[in-house]
Short mmCIF file of C-alpha atoms in Angstrom, two decimals:
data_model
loop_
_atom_site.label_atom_id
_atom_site.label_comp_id
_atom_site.label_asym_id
_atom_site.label_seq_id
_atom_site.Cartn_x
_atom_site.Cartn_y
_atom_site.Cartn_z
CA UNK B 124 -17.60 0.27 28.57
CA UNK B 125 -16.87 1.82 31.86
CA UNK B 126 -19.97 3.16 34.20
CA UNK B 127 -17.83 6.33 34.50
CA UNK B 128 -17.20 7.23 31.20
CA UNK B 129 -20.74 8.01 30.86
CA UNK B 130 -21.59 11.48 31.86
CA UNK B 131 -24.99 11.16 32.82
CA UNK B 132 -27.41 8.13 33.70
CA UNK B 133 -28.87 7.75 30.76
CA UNK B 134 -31.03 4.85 28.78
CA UNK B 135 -28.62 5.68 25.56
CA UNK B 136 -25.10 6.01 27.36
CA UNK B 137 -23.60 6.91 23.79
CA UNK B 138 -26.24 9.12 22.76
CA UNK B 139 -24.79 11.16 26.15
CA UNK B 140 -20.92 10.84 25.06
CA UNK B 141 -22.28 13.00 21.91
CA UNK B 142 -23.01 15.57 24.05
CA UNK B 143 -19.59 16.06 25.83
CA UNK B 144 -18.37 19.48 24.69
CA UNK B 145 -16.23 19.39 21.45
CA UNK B 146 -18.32 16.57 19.96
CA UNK B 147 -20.67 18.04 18.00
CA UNK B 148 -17.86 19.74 16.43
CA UNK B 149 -16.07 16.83 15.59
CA UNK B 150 -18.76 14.96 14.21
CA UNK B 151 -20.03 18.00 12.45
CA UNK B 152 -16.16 18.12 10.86
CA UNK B 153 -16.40 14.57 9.76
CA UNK B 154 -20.14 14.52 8.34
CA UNK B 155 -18.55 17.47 5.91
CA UNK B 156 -15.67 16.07 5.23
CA UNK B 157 -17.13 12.59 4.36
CA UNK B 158 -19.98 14.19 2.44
CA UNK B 159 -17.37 16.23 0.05
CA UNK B 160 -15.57 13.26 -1.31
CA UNK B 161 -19.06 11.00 -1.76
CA UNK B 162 -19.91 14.16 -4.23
CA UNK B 163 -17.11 13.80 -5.81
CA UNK B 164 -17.39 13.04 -9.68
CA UNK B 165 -15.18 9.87 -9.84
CA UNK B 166 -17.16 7.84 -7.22
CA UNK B 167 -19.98 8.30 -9.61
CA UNK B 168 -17.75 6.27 -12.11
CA UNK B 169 -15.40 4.52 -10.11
CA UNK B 170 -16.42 4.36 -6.79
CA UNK B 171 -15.36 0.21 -6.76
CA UNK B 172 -11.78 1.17 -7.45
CA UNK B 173 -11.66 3.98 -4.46
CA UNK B 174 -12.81 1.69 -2.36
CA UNK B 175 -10.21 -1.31 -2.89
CA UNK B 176 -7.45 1.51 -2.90
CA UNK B 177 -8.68 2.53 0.44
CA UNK B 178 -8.91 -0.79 1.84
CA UNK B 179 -5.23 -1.28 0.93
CA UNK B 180 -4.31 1.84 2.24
CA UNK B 181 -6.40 1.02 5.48
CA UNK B 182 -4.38 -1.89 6.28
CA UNK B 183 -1.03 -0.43 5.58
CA UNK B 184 -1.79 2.06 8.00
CA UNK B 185 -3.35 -0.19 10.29
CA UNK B 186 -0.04 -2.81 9.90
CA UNK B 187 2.06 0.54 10.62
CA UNK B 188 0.49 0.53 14.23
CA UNK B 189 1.24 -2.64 15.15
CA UNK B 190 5.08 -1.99 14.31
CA UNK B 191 5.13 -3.27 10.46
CA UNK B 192 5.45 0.45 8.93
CA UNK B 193 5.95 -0.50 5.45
CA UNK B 194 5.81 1.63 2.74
CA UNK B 195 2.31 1.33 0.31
CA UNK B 196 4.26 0.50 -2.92
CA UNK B 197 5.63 -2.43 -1.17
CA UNK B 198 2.11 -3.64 0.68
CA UNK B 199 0.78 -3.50 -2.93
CA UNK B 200 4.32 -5.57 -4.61
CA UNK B 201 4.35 -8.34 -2.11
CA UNK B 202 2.70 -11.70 -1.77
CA UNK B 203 4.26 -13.44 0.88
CA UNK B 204 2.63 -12.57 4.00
CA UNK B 205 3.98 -14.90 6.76
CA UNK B 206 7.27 -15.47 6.70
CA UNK B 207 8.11 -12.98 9.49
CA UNK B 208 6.95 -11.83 12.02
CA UNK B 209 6.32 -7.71 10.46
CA UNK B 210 5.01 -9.63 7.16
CA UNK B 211 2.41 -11.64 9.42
CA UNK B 212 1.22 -8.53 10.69
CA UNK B 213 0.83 -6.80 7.46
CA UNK B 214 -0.75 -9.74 5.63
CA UNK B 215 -3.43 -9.75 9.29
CA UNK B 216 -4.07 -6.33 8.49
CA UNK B 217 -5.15 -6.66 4.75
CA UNK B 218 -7.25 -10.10 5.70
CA UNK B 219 -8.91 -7.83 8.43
CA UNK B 220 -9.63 -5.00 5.83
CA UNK B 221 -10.88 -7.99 3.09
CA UNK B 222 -12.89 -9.32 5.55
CA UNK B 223 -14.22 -6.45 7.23
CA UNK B 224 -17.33 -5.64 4.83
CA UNK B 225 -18.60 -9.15 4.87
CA UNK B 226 -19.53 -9.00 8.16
CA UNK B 227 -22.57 -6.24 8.49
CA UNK B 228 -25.44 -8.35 8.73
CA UNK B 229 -24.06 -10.32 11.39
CA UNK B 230 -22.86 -7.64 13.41
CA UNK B 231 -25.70 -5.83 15.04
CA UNK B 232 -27.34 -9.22 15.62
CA UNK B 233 -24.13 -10.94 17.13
CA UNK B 234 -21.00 -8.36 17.76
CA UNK B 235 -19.11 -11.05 19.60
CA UNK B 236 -18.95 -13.47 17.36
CA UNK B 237 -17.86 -10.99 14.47
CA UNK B 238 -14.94 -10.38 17.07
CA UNK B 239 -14.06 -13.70 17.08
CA UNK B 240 -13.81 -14.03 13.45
CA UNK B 241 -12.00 -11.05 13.14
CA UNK B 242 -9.42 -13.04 15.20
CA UNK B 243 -9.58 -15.87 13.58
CA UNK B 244 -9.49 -14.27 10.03
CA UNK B 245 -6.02 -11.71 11.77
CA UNK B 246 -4.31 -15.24 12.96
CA UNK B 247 -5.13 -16.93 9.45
CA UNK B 248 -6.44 -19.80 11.06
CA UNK B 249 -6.57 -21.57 14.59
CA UNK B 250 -3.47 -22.69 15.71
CA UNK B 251 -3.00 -26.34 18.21
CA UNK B 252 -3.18 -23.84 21.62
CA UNK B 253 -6.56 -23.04 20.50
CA UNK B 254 -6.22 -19.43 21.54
CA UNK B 255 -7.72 -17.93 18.27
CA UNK B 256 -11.22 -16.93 18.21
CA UNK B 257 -12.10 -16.55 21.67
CA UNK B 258 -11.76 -14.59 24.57
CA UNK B 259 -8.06 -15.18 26.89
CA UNK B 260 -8.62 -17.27 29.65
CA UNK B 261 -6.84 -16.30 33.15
CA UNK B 262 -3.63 -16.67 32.70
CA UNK B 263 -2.92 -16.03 29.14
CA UNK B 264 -0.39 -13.63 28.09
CA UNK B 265 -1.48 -10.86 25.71
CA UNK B 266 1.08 -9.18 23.12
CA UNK B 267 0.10 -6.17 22.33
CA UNK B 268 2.77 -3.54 23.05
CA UNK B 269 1.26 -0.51 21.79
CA UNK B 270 -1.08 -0.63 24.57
CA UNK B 271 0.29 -0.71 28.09
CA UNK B 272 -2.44 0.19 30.42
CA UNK B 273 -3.47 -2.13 33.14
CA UNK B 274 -5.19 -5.49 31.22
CA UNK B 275 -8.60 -5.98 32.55
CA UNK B 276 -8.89 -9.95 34.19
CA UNK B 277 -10.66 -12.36 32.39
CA UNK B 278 -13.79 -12.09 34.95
CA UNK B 279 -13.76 -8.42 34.39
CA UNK B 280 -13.18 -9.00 30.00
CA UNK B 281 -15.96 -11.30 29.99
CA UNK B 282 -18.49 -8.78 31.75
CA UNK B 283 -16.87 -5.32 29.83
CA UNK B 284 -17.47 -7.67 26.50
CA UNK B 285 -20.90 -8.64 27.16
CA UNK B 286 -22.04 -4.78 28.07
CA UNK B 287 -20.33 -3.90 24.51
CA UNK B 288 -22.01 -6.62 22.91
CA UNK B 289 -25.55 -5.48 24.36
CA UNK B 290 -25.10 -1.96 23.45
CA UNK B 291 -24.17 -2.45 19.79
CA UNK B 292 -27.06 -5.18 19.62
CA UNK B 293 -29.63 -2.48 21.17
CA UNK B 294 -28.52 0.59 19.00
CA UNK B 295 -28.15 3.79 19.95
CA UNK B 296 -28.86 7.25 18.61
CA UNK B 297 -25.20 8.37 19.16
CA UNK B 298 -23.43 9.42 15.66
CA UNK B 299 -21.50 7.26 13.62
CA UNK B 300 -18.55 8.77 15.14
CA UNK B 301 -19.12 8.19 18.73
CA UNK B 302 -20.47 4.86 18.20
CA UNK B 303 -17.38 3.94 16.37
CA UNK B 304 -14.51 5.63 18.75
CA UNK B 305 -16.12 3.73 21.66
CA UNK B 306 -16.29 0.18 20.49
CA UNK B 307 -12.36 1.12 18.87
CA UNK B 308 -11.55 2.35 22.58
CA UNK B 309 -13.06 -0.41 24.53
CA UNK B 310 -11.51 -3.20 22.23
CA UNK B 311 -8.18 -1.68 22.78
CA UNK B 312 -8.95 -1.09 26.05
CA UNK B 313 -9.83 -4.71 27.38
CA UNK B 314 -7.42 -6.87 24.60
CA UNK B 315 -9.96 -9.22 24.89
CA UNK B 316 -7.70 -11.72 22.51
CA UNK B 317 -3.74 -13.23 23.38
CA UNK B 318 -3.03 -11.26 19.56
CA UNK B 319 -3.74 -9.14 16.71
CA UNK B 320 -6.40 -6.76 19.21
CA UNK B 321 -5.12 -3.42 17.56
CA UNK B 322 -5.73 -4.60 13.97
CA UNK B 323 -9.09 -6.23 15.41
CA UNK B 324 -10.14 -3.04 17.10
CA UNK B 325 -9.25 -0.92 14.11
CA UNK B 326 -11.18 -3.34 12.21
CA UNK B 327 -14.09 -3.28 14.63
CA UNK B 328 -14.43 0.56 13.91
CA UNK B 329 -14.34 0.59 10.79
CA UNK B 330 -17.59 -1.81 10.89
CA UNK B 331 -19.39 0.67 12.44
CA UNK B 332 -18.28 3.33 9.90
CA UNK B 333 -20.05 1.14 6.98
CA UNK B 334 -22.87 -0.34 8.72
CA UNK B 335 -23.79 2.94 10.11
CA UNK B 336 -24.29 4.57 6.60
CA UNK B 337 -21.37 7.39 7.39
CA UNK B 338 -19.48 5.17 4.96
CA UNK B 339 -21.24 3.04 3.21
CA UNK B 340 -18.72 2.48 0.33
CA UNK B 341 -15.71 2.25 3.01
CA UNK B 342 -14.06 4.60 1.24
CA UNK B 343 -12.83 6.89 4.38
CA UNK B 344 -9.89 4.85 5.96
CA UNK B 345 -9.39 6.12 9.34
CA UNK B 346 -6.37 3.34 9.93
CA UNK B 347 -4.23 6.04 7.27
CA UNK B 348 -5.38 8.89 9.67
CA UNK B 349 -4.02 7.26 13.10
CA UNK B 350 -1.16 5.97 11.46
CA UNK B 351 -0.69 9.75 10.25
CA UNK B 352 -1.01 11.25 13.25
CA UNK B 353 1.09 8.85 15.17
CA UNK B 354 1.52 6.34 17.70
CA UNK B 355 2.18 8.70 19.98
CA UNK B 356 -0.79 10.54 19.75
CA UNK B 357 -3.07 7.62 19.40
CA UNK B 358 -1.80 5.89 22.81
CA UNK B 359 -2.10 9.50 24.41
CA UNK B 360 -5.92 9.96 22.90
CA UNK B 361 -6.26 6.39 24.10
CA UNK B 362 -5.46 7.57 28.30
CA UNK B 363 -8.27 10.02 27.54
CA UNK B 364 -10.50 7.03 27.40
CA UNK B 365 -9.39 4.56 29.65
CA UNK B 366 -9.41 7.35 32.21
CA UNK B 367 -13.51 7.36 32.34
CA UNK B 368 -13.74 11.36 32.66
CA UNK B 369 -15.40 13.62 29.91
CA UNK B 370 -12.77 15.10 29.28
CA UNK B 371 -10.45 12.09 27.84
CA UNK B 372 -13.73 10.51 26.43
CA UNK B 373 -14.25 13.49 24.19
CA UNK B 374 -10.59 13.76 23.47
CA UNK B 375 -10.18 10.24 22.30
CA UNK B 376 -13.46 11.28 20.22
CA UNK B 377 -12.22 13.93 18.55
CA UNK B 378 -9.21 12.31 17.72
CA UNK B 379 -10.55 9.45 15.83
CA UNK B 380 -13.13 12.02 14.18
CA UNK B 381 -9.42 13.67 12.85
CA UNK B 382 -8.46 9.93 11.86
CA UNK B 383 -11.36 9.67 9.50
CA UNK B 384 -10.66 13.37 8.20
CA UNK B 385 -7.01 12.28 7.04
CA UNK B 386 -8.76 9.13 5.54
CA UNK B 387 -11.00 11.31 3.89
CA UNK B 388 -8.13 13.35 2.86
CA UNK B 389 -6.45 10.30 1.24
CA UNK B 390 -9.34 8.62 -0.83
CA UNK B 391 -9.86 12.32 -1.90
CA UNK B 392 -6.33 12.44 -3.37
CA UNK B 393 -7.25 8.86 -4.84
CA UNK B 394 -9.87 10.48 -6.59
CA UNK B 395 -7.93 13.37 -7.81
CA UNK B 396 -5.29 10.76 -9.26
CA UNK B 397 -7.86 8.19 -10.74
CA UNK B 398 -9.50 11.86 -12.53
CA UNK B 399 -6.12 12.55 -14.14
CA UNK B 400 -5.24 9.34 -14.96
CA UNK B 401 -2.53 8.99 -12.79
CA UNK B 402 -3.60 5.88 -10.92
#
């Protein structure tokens, strides 16, 4: 992460990002929001199925960021995943979300090399180049179009990566929320892969949503909530953080704090169906 995004020296740089004013109100918003549907009464029964529902749901969204917007019904109908280039994309996004809860216990120890199998597990497997699983080297291209700021060198990537690493590794005291936005912001923000970084970064945060507790069940898919609010709005939100001010840092904050709200609001709507019968 950049020096300058943080506030205030400070031994827990994210514990000062949860300062910045609107914070507290964000992560205030989400605690309630995530709290109402973990009381409600079908995840006492059925919390398994709420959880693979979201996970598809996740990865649709996610998928619809990186330019395959496809409609749930047929995410859930198909089976062939690669045979173009919007169908690779969607089938990386539902590996990602498979994958994403089988990698806890490895992640606070060694957050770089759950990146890299994110990567692997979004490419489906390493291809002749050898590009998949690591790092770019100098010289490699990146495609990632949503993103268009600036791309960090690979001198630069390797350093950024290694202060991410050592701040997820030492913990902070920073809310699930903040933690979360800033590893999803600085993922997106260096590209540290040639593919696939959006779905990695989305699948970075949510991670930190499970491991942290907020979501234990990874039932609140924040991928439906960016993909709701837009690609617009997430590559504006986005600025906010690669500029380094307080400002941007608490706006890109507050807008993934929304993204988990209109996951929230989704799995709650699962709920409601599964209740009726309806699903």
């Amino acid at each position: 992460m950049r020096t300058n995004a943080v506030p205030a020296p400070s031994a827990d740089p994210l514990a000062a990002l949860g300062e910045l004013p609107g914070v507290p109100e964000a992560v205030a918003s989400v605690r309630t929001a995530v709290d109402r549907v973990y009381g409600h009464r079908v995840m006492r029964r059925r919390s398994t199925e709420v959880t693979s529902e979201a996970a598809l749901r996740g990865a649709r969204g996610s998928a619809a960021l990186a330019g395959a917007d496809w409609a749930l019904e047929e995410v859930r109908r198909r089976t062939d995943f690669g045979a173009e280039d919007e169908a690779h994309t969607v089938g990386a996004a539902l590996r990602l979300s498979a994958e994403a809860g089988q990698l806890l216990s490895v992640w606070r120890q060694s957050p770089l090399r759950v990146l890299a199998r994110l990567h692997l597990v979004a490419a489906g497997g390493a291809p002749a180049d050898g590009a998949v699983g690591r790092p770019r080297l100098a010289g490699e291209a990146v495609d990632e179009p949503l993103v268009t700021a600036p791309l960090p060198d690979a001198a630069e990537l390797s350093g950024r990566l290694e202060g991410l690493a050592g701040l997820i590794v030492a913990g902070s005291a920073a809310p699930a929320l903040v933690n979360a936005a800033v590893v999803h912001g600085e993922l997106l923000a260096l590209r540290p892969f040639c593919s696939y970084n959006g779905l990695v970064a989305r699948a970075a945060q949510r991670i930190v949503l499970i491991g942290s507790g907020l979501d234990p069940k990874s039932i609140c898919p924040a991928e439906v909530g960016h993909a709701e609010l837009g690609r617009e709005a997430y590559t504006t939100a986005l600025e906010g953080y690669l500029s380094g001010t307080a400002e941007g840092m608490a706006a890109w904050i507050a807008h993934c704090g929304r993204a988990v709200e209109l996951g929230v609001r989704e799995s709650t709507a699962v709920c409601e169906a599964l209740q009726r019968g309806a699903a």
